[in-house]
Every structure is written in structure tokens, then in C-alpha cells.
GROMACS .gro file of C-alpha atoms in nm:
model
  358
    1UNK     CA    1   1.035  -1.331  -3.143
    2UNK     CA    2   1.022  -0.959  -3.132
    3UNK     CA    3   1.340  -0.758  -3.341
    4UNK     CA    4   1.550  -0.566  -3.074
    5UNK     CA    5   1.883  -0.376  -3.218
    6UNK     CA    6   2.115  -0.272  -2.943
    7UNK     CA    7   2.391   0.026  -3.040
    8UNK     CA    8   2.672   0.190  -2.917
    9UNK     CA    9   2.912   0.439  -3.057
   10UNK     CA   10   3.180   0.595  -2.814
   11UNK     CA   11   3.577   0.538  -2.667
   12UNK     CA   12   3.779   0.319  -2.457
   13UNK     CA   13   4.030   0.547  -2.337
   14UNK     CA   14   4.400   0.420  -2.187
   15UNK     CA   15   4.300   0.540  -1.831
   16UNK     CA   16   4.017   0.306  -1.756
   17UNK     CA   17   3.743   0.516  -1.896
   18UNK     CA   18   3.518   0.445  -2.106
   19UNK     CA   19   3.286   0.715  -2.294
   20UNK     CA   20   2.958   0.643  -2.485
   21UNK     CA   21   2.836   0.949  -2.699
   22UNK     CA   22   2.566   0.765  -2.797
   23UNK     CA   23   2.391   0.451  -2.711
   24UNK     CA   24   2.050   0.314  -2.831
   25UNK     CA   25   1.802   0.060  -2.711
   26UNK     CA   26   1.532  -0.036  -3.000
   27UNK     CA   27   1.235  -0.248  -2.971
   28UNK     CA   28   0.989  -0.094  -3.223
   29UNK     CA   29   0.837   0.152  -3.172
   30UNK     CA   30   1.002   0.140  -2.818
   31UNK     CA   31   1.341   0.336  -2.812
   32UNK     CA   32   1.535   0.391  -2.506
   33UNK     CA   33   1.847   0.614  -2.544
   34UNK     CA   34   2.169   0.663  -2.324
   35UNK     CA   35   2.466   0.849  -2.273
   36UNK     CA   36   2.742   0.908  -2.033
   37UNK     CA   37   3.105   0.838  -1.896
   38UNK     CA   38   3.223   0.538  -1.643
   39UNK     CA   39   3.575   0.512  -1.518
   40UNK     CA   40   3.724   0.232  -1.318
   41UNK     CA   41   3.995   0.436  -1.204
   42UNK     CA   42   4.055   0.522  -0.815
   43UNK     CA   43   3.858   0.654  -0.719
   44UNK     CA   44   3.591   0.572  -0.992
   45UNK     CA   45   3.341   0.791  -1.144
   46UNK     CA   46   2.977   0.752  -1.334
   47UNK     CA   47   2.799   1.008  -1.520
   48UNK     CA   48   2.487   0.927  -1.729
   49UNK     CA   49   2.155   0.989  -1.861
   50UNK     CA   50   1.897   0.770  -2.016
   51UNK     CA   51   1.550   0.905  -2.199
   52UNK     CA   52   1.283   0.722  -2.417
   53UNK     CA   53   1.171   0.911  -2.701
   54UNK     CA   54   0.823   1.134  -2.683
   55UNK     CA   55   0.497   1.013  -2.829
   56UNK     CA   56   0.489   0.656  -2.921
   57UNK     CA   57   0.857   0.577  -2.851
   58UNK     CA   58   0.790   0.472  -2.474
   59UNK     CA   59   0.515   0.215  -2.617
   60UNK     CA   60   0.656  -0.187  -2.640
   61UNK     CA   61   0.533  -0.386  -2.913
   62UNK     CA   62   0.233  -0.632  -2.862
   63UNK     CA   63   0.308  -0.908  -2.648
   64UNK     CA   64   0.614  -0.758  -2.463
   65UNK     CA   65   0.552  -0.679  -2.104
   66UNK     CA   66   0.783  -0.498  -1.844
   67UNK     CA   67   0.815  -0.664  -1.501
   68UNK     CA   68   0.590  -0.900  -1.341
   69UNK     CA   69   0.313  -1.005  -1.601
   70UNK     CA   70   0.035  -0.925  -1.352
   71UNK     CA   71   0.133  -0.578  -1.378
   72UNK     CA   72   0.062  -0.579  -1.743
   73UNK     CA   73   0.267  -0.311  -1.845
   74UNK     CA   74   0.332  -0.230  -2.185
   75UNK     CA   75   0.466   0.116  -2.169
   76UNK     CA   76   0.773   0.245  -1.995
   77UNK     CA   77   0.870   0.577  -1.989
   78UNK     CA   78   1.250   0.693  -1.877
   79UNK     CA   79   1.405   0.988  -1.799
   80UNK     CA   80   1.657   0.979  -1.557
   81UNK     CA   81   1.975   1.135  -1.480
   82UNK     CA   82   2.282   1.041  -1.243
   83UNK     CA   83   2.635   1.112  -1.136
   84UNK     CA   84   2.875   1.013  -0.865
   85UNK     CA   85   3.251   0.957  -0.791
   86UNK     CA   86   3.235   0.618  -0.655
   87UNK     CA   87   3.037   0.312  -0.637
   88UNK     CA   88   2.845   0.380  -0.346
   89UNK     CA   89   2.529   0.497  -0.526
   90UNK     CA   90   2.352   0.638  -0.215
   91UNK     CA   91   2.648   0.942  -0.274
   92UNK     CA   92   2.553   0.990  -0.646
   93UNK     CA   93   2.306   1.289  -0.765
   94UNK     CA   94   2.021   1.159  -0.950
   95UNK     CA   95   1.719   1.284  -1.110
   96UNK     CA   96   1.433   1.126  -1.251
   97UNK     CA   97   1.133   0.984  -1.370
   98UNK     CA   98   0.982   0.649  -1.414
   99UNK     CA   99   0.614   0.590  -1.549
  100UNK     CA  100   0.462   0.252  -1.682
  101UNK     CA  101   0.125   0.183  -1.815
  102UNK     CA  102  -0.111  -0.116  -2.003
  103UNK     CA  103  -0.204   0.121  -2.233
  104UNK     CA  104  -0.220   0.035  -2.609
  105UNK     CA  105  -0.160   0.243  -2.961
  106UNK     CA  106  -0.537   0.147  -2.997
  107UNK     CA  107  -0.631   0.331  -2.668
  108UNK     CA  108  -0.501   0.675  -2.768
  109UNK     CA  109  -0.691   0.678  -3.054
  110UNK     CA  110  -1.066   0.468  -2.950
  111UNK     CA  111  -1.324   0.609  -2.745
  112UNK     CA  112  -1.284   0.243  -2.594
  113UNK     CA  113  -1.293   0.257  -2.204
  114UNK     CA  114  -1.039   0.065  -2.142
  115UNK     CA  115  -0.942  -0.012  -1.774
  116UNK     CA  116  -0.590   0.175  -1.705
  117UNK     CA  117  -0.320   0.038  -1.462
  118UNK     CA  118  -0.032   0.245  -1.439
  119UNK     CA  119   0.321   0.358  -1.200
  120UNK     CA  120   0.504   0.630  -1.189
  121UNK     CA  121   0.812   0.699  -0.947
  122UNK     CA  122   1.005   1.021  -0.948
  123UNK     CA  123   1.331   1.072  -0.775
  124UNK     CA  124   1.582   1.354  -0.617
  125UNK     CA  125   1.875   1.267  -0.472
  126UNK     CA  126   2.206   1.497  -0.384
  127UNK     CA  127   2.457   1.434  -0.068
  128UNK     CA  128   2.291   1.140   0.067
  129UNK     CA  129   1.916   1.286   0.085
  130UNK     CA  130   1.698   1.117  -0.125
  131UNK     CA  131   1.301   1.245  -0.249
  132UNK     CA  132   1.086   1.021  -0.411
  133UNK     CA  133   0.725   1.056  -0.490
  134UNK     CA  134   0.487   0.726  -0.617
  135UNK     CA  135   0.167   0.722  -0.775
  136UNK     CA  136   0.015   0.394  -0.853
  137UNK     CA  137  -0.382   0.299  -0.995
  138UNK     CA  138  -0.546  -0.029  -1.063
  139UNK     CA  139  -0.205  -0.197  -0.990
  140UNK     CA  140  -0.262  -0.586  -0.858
  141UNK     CA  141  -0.134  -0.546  -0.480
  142UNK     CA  142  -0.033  -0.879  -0.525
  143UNK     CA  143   0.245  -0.817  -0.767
  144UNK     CA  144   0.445  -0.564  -0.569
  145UNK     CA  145   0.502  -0.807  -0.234
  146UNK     CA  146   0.776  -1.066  -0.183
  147UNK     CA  147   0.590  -1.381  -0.240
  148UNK     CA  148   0.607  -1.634   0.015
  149UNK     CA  149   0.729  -1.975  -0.136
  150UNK     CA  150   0.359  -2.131  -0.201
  151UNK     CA  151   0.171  -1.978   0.041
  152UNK     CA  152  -0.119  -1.744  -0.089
  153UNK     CA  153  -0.063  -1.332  -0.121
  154UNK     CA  154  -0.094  -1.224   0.249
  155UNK     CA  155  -0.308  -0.928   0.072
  156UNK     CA  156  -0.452  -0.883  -0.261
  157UNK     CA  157  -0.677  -0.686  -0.451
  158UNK     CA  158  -0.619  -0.368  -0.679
  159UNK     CA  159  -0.498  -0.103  -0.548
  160UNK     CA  160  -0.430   0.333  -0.596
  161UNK     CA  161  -0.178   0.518  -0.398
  162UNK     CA  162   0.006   0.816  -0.388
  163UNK     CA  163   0.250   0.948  -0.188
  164UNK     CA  164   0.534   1.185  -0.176
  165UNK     CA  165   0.832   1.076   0.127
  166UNK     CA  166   1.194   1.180   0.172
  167UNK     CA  167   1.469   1.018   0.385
  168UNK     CA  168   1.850   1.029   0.435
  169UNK     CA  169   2.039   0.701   0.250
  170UNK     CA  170   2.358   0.712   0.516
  171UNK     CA  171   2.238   0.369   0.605
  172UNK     CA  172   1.869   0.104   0.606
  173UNK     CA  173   1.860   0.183   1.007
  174UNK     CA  174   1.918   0.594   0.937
  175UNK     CA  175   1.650   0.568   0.629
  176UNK     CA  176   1.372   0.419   0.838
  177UNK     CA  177   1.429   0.648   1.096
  178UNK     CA  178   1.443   0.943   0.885
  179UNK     CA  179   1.148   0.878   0.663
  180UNK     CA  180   0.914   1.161   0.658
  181UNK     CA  181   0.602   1.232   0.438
  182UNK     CA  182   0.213   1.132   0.403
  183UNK     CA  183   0.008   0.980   0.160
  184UNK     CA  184  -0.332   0.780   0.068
  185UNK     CA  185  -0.386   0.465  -0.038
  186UNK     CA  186  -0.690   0.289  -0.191
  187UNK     CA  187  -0.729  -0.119  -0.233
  188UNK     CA  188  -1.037  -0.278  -0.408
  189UNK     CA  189  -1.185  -0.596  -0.424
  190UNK     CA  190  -0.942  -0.854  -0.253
  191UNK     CA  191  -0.886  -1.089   0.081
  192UNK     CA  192  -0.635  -1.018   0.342
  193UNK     CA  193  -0.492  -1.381   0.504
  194UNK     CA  194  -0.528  -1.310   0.869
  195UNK     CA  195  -0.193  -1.176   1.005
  196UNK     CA  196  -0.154  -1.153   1.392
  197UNK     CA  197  -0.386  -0.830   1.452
  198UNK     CA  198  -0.676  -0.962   1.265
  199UNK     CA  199  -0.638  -1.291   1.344
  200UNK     CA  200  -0.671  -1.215   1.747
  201UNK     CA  201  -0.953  -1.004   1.704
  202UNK     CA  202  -1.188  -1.200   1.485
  203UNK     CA  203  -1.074  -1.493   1.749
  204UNK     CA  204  -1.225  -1.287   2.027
  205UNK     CA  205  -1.544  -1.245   1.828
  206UNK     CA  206  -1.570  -1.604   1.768
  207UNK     CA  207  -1.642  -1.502   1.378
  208UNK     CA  208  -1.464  -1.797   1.213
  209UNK     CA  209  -1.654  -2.043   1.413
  210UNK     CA  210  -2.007  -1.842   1.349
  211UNK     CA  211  -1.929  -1.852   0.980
  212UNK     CA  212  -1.830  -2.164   0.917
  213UNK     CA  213  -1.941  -2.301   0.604
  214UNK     CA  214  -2.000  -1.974   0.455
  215UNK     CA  215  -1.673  -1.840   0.503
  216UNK     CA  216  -1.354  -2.002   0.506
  217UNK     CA  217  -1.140  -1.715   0.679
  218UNK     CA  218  -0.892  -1.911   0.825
  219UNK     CA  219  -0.761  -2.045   0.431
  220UNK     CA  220  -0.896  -1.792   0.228
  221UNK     CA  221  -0.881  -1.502   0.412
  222UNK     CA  222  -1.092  -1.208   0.491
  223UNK     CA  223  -1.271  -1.087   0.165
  224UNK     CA  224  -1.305  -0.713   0.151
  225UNK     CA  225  -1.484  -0.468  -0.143
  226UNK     CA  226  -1.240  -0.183   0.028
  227UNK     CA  227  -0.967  -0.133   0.213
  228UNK     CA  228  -0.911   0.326   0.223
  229UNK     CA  229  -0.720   0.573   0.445
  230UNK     CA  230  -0.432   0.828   0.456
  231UNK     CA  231  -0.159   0.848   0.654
  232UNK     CA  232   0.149   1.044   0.731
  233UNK     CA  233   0.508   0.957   0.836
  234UNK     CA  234   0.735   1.199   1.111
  235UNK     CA  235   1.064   1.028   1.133
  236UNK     CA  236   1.025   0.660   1.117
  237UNK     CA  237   0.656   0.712   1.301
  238UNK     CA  238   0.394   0.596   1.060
  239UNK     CA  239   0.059   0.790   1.186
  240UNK     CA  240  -0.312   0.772   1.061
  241UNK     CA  241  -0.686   0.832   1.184
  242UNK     CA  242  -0.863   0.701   0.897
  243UNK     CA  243  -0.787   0.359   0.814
  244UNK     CA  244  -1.111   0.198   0.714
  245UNK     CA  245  -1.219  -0.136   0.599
  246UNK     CA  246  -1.551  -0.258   0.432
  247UNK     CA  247  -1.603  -0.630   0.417
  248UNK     CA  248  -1.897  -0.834   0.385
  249UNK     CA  249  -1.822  -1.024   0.739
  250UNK     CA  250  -1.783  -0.645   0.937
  251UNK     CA  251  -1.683  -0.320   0.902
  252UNK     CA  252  -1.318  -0.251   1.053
  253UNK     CA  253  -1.162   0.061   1.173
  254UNK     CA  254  -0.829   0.194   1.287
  255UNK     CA  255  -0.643   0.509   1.419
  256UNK     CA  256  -0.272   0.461   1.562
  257UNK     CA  257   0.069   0.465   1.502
  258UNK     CA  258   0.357   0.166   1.358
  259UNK     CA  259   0.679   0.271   1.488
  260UNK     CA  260   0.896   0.162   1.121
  261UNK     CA  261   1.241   0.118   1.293
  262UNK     CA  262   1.109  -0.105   1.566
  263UNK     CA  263   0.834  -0.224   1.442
  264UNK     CA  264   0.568  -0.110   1.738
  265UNK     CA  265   0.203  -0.089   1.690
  266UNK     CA  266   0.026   0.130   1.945
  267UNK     CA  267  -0.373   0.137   1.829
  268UNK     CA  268  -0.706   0.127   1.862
  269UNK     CA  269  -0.974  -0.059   1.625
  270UNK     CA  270  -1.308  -0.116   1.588
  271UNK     CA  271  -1.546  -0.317   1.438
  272UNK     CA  272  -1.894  -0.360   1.323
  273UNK     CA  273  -2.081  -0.667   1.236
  274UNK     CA  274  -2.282  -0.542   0.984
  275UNK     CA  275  -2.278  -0.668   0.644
  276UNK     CA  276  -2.396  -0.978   0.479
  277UNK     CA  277  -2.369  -1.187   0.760
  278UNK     CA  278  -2.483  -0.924   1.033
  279UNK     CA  279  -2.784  -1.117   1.121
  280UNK     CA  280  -2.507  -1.430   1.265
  281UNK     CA  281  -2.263  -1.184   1.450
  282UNK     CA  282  -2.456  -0.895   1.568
  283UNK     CA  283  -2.516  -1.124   1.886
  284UNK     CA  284  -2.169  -1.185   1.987
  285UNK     CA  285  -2.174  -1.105   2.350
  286UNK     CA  286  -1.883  -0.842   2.307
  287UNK     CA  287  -2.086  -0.618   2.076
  288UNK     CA  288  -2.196  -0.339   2.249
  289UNK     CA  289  -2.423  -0.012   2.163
  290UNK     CA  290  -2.275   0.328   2.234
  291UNK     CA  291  -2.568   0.509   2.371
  292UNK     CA  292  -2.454   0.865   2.373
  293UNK     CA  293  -2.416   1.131   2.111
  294UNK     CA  294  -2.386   1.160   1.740
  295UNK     CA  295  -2.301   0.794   1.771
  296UNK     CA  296  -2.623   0.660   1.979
  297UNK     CA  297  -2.702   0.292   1.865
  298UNK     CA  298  -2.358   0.197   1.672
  299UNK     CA  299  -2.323  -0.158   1.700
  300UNK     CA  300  -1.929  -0.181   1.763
  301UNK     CA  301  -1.669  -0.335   1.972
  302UNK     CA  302  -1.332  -0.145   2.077
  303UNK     CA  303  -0.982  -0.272   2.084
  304UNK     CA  304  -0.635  -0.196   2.184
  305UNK     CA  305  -0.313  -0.296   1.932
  306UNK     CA  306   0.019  -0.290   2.176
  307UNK     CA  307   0.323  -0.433   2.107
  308UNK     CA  308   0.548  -0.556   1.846
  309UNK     CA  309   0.399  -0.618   1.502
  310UNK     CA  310   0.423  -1.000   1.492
  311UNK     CA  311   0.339  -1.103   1.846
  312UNK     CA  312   0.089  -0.790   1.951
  313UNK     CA  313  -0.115  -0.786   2.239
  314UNK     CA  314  -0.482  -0.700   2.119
  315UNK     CA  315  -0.703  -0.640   2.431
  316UNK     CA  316  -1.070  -0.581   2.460
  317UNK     CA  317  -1.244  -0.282   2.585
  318UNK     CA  318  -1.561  -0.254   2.707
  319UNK     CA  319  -1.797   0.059   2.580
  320UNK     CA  320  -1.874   0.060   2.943
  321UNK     CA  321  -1.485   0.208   3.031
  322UNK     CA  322  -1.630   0.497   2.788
  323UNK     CA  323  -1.902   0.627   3.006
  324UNK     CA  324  -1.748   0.940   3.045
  325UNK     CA  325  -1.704   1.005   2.667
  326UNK     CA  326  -1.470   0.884   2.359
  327UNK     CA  327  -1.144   1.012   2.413
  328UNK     CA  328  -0.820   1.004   2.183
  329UNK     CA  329  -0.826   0.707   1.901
  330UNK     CA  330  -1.108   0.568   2.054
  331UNK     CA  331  -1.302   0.898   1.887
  332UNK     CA  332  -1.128   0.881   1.606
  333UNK     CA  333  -1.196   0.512   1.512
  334UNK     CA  334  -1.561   0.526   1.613
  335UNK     CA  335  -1.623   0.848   1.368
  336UNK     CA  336  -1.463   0.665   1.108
  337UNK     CA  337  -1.668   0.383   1.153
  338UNK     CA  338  -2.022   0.598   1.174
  339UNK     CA  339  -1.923   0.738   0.837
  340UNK     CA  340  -1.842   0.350   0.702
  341UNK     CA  341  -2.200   0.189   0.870
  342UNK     CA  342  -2.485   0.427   0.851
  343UNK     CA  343  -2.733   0.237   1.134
  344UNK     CA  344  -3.076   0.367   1.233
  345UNK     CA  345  -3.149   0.306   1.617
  346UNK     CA  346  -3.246  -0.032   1.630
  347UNK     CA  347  -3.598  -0.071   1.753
  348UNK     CA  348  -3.716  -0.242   2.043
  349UNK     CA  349  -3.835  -0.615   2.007
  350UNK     CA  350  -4.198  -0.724   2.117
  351UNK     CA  351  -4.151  -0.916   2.372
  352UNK     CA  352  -4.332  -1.327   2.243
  353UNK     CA  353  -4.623  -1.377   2.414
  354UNK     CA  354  -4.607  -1.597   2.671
  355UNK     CA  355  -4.859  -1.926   2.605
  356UNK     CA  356  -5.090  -2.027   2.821
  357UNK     CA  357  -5.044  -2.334   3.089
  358UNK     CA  358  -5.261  -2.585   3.001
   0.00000   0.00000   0.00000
């Protein structure tokens, strides 16, 4: 129901070319404009560029949306450039910018606060090297996974990230192995369904069994307010020391590596019990107090991640294999976690009196 003109002005020449001078997309007050040369010929050649007009004229009229409909975007801003000599696009040279938003005309002009979700993706590429930088906020995690058939998102929530990577496109196997960058990443407010790491260790704990009736982990998931760390990439090696999750069943966590090519997790988390439901976990047997240093009186249990990502082998460590100090991950997950759970010492029960024999 929305008026959309679509023009074109330009030549079909005899040697299987075809030239467009000028060529316009219009959904007002959205325009999207184009230009460029494609021949079929052997070998064949592309040359274009595409741009939406300033101000207003990357804003779609009310009620269109871009994309999946939980990303709510109703601005799209192009500018993007590209040439190559034959259909193999990971040869071409391309430049470029892509930027959506839910922002409105209204929003640029009231003092409304109006809750902004927004992407933006920027691209270099020239002899089969690609850059690409990503910057995403308030975006529904949910809507940029593959869904699986009817099962529920294995993660949701909202989620900010940025991050800036580059790679060589020879091949999928030479990309993975040459990705290289760093980033951060930010996800609020959502449930994680219990994939093979998670699943093992709350298992050891016991926690779905000591929560049941209050929490339904193994359908619902794992309810989290925050899930918050950087990371960096060398080569295929995905690397970070701050990976930190803040439910209200524990607090979770992690400082290792996932190998991308072949899939390998080597890791260590931990976890806390405390939260709303502290007072029905803090007892699990495997919950131990570190009684040295800075981090005298955490409540926490260690483990190891080996292994490949979908069968991993998730061991538990005792804090008593520690007596001669933190070492390695094992340091950095446990400062992670002392920043996450601020815990007093806890103090020393009264022991009941015992009642008199009668």
C-alpha cells in the first residue's frame, strides 16, 4: 500500500553490456540511487555504486520495515561502491557503508526519549582481503541467529557490540583461519537454552533439581540481566579474559580460548551461587571458599572446558588443587568474578544449643 517508483535511464550495447547512467529507487521520502556498468562478456565485468540521499532520504515511510520485523528498522542508509572482472565477488574491490535504525521523522525533532536500535557495517575489500567493522545497540539477539525449525532462540536478549576484524576471502576454511581483530559485546535481559557447556556444569551443581519449581532451566533456559566481555581474535583463535555473566540463579565467569576453524574450547569457568536463589545453592557440596588473598571468602567453584564445542569435556576442580595460588585462567576468571559478586566474609554460625536429656 505504500507508492514505490522504480527508474532507469541508460544503454544496451551490441557487446553484452549494459550501462545505467542513472537509476533510482523511490519510496517517499526514502530514495536509493545507483549507477554503473555490467557486461556478460568473457570474461565479465561489474562496476557500480549505490547511495541514499542525505537528511531524510535514508528514512522509509511509516509502516515499512527493512529485514526481520524484530529488528524494527525503519531507516537504511547506503553507500557502497564495487568493481570486479568476473563473477567471483570475493576478487571485486568494494567500499562501503551500511547503517539502519528505528528511528522516526518525529525523533529528530522531540525531546522524546525514545529507545534507539540501530546497525551499521562498513566494508574494505581489494585482492581478496576483506575489512569490515560492525557496530550494533539494542538489537534483539534473537533476530540475527538461524532459527531452529520450532525450537526456542538458543540465546536471546538485547544486545550492543562492536567490533572491527579483517580476513582473507580465498576460501570459508582460509577466512576462519585468517580472521584477526577484537571487540566487545554487551547482551541484556534474556535466557540462554542450555547448550553443552552450561548444561554439564549446572548438572554437576545439581541446580536444576534444587530449583525446581522456581525455575524451569531445562525448557526455558537460564535467565540472565547480563551477559558482558571483550575479546580478541589472532588467526582463527578467538581469545578473552573477561567474559562475565549475571543471572539471578549464579554468577558465571570465563577466560579461554575457541579455536574457530576446529571448533576447540580450551577454558576455565567459574561460578557463584549468589543471587536470588543463593540461600538454596550456596550449600552444594562443590562450593568452596578461597581463603587466601584479595579473594578470601568468595563462594565459587572452578571448572575446566576441553574439547570440541558440541561434545566438551567440563571437569571439576577443587579450590584445594589451588593451595599454592591462582595461576593462569584460573586468576583471571576468579578476578572477574570478585568484581561481578562483591561478598563480605561470611561470619561464623553459633553453634544451636544442645537441649538437655530429660
Amino acid at each position: 500500500g505504500v507508492p514505490a517508483v522504480v527508474e532507469a535511464k541508460g544503454t544496451i550495447r551490441e557487446d553484452k553490456a549494459i550501462k545505467m547512467t542513472k537509476g533510482t529507487l523511490s519510496i517517499p521520502p526514502y530514495t536509493l540511487e545507483a549507477q554503473g556498468q555490467l557486461s556478460w562478456s568473457d570474461p565479465p565485468s561489474i562496476r557500480g555504486f549505490f547511495q541514499t540521499e542525505s537528511g531524510t532520504g535514508a528514512m522509509l515511510p511509516q509502516g515499512v520495515i527493512i529485514g526481520d520485523g524484530r529488528l524494527n528498522l525503519s531507516s537504511l542508509g547506503i553507500t557502497w561502491g564495487l568493481e570486479g572482472k568476473n563473477w567471483d565477488w570475493t576478487t571485486w574491490s568494494m567500499k562501503g557503508k551500511i547503517e539502519g535504525s528505528n528511528r522516526s521523522p518525529e525523533s529528530t525533532t522531540s525531546n522524546a526519549k525514545e529507545e534507539i536500535q540501530s546497525a551499521s557495517f562498513q566494508w574494505v575489500q581489494k585482492n581478496q582481503k576483506g575489512k569490515g567493522e560492525l557496530a550494533l545497540k539494542g538489537v534483539p539477539i534473537e533476530s540475527l541467529l538461524a532459527p531452529r525449525s520450532a525450537d526456542p532462540p538458543s540465546l536471546t536478549g538485547t544486545t550492543s557490540m562492536k567490533t572491527a576484524l579483517h580476513m582473507k576471502l580465498e576460501s570459508p576454511e582460509l577466512l576462519q583461519a585468517s580472521l584477526t581483530g577484537k571487540g566487545n559485546v554487551q547482551i541484556q535481559k534474556g535466557r540462554i537454552q542450555t547448550g553443552p557447556v552450561l548444561s554439564k556444569i549446572l548438572g554437576l551443581l545439581n541446580v536444576p533439581s534444587l530449583l525446581m519449581g522456581k525455575v524451569n532451566l531445562l525448557e526455558e533456559g537460564l535467565p540472565f540481566d547480563e551477559l558482558k566481555g571483550s575479546f580478541s581474535i589472532d588467526k582463527g583463535l578467538l581469545t578473552t579474559k573477561d567474559l562475565a555473566l549475571k543471572s539471578p540463579v549464579l554468577k558465571l565467569t570465563a577466560a579461554g580460548s575457541y579455536d574457530l576453524p576446529t571448533e576447540g574450547l580450551d577454558g576455565m569457568i567459574a561460578v557463584s551461587p549468589f543471587g536470588a536463589y543463593s540461600n538454596l545453592l550456596k550449600d552444594i557440596p562443590l562450593f568452596g571458599l578461597l581463603m587466601k588473598g584479595e579473594r578470601k571468602g568468595l563462594l565459587t567453584a572452578l571448572f575446566e572446558v576441553k574439547g570440541p564445542r558440541t561434545k566438551p569435556e567440563v571437569t571439576y576442580l577443587p579450590l584445594e588443587s589451588f593451595a599454592g595460588g591462582l595461576k593462569g585462567l584460573a586468576q583471571f576468571t576468579i578476578d572477574v568474578l570478585t568484581n561481578v559478586v562483591t561478598l563480605p566474609l561470611p561470619e561464623k554460625k553459633t553453634p544451636e544449643p544442645i537441649s538437655p536429656s530429660k
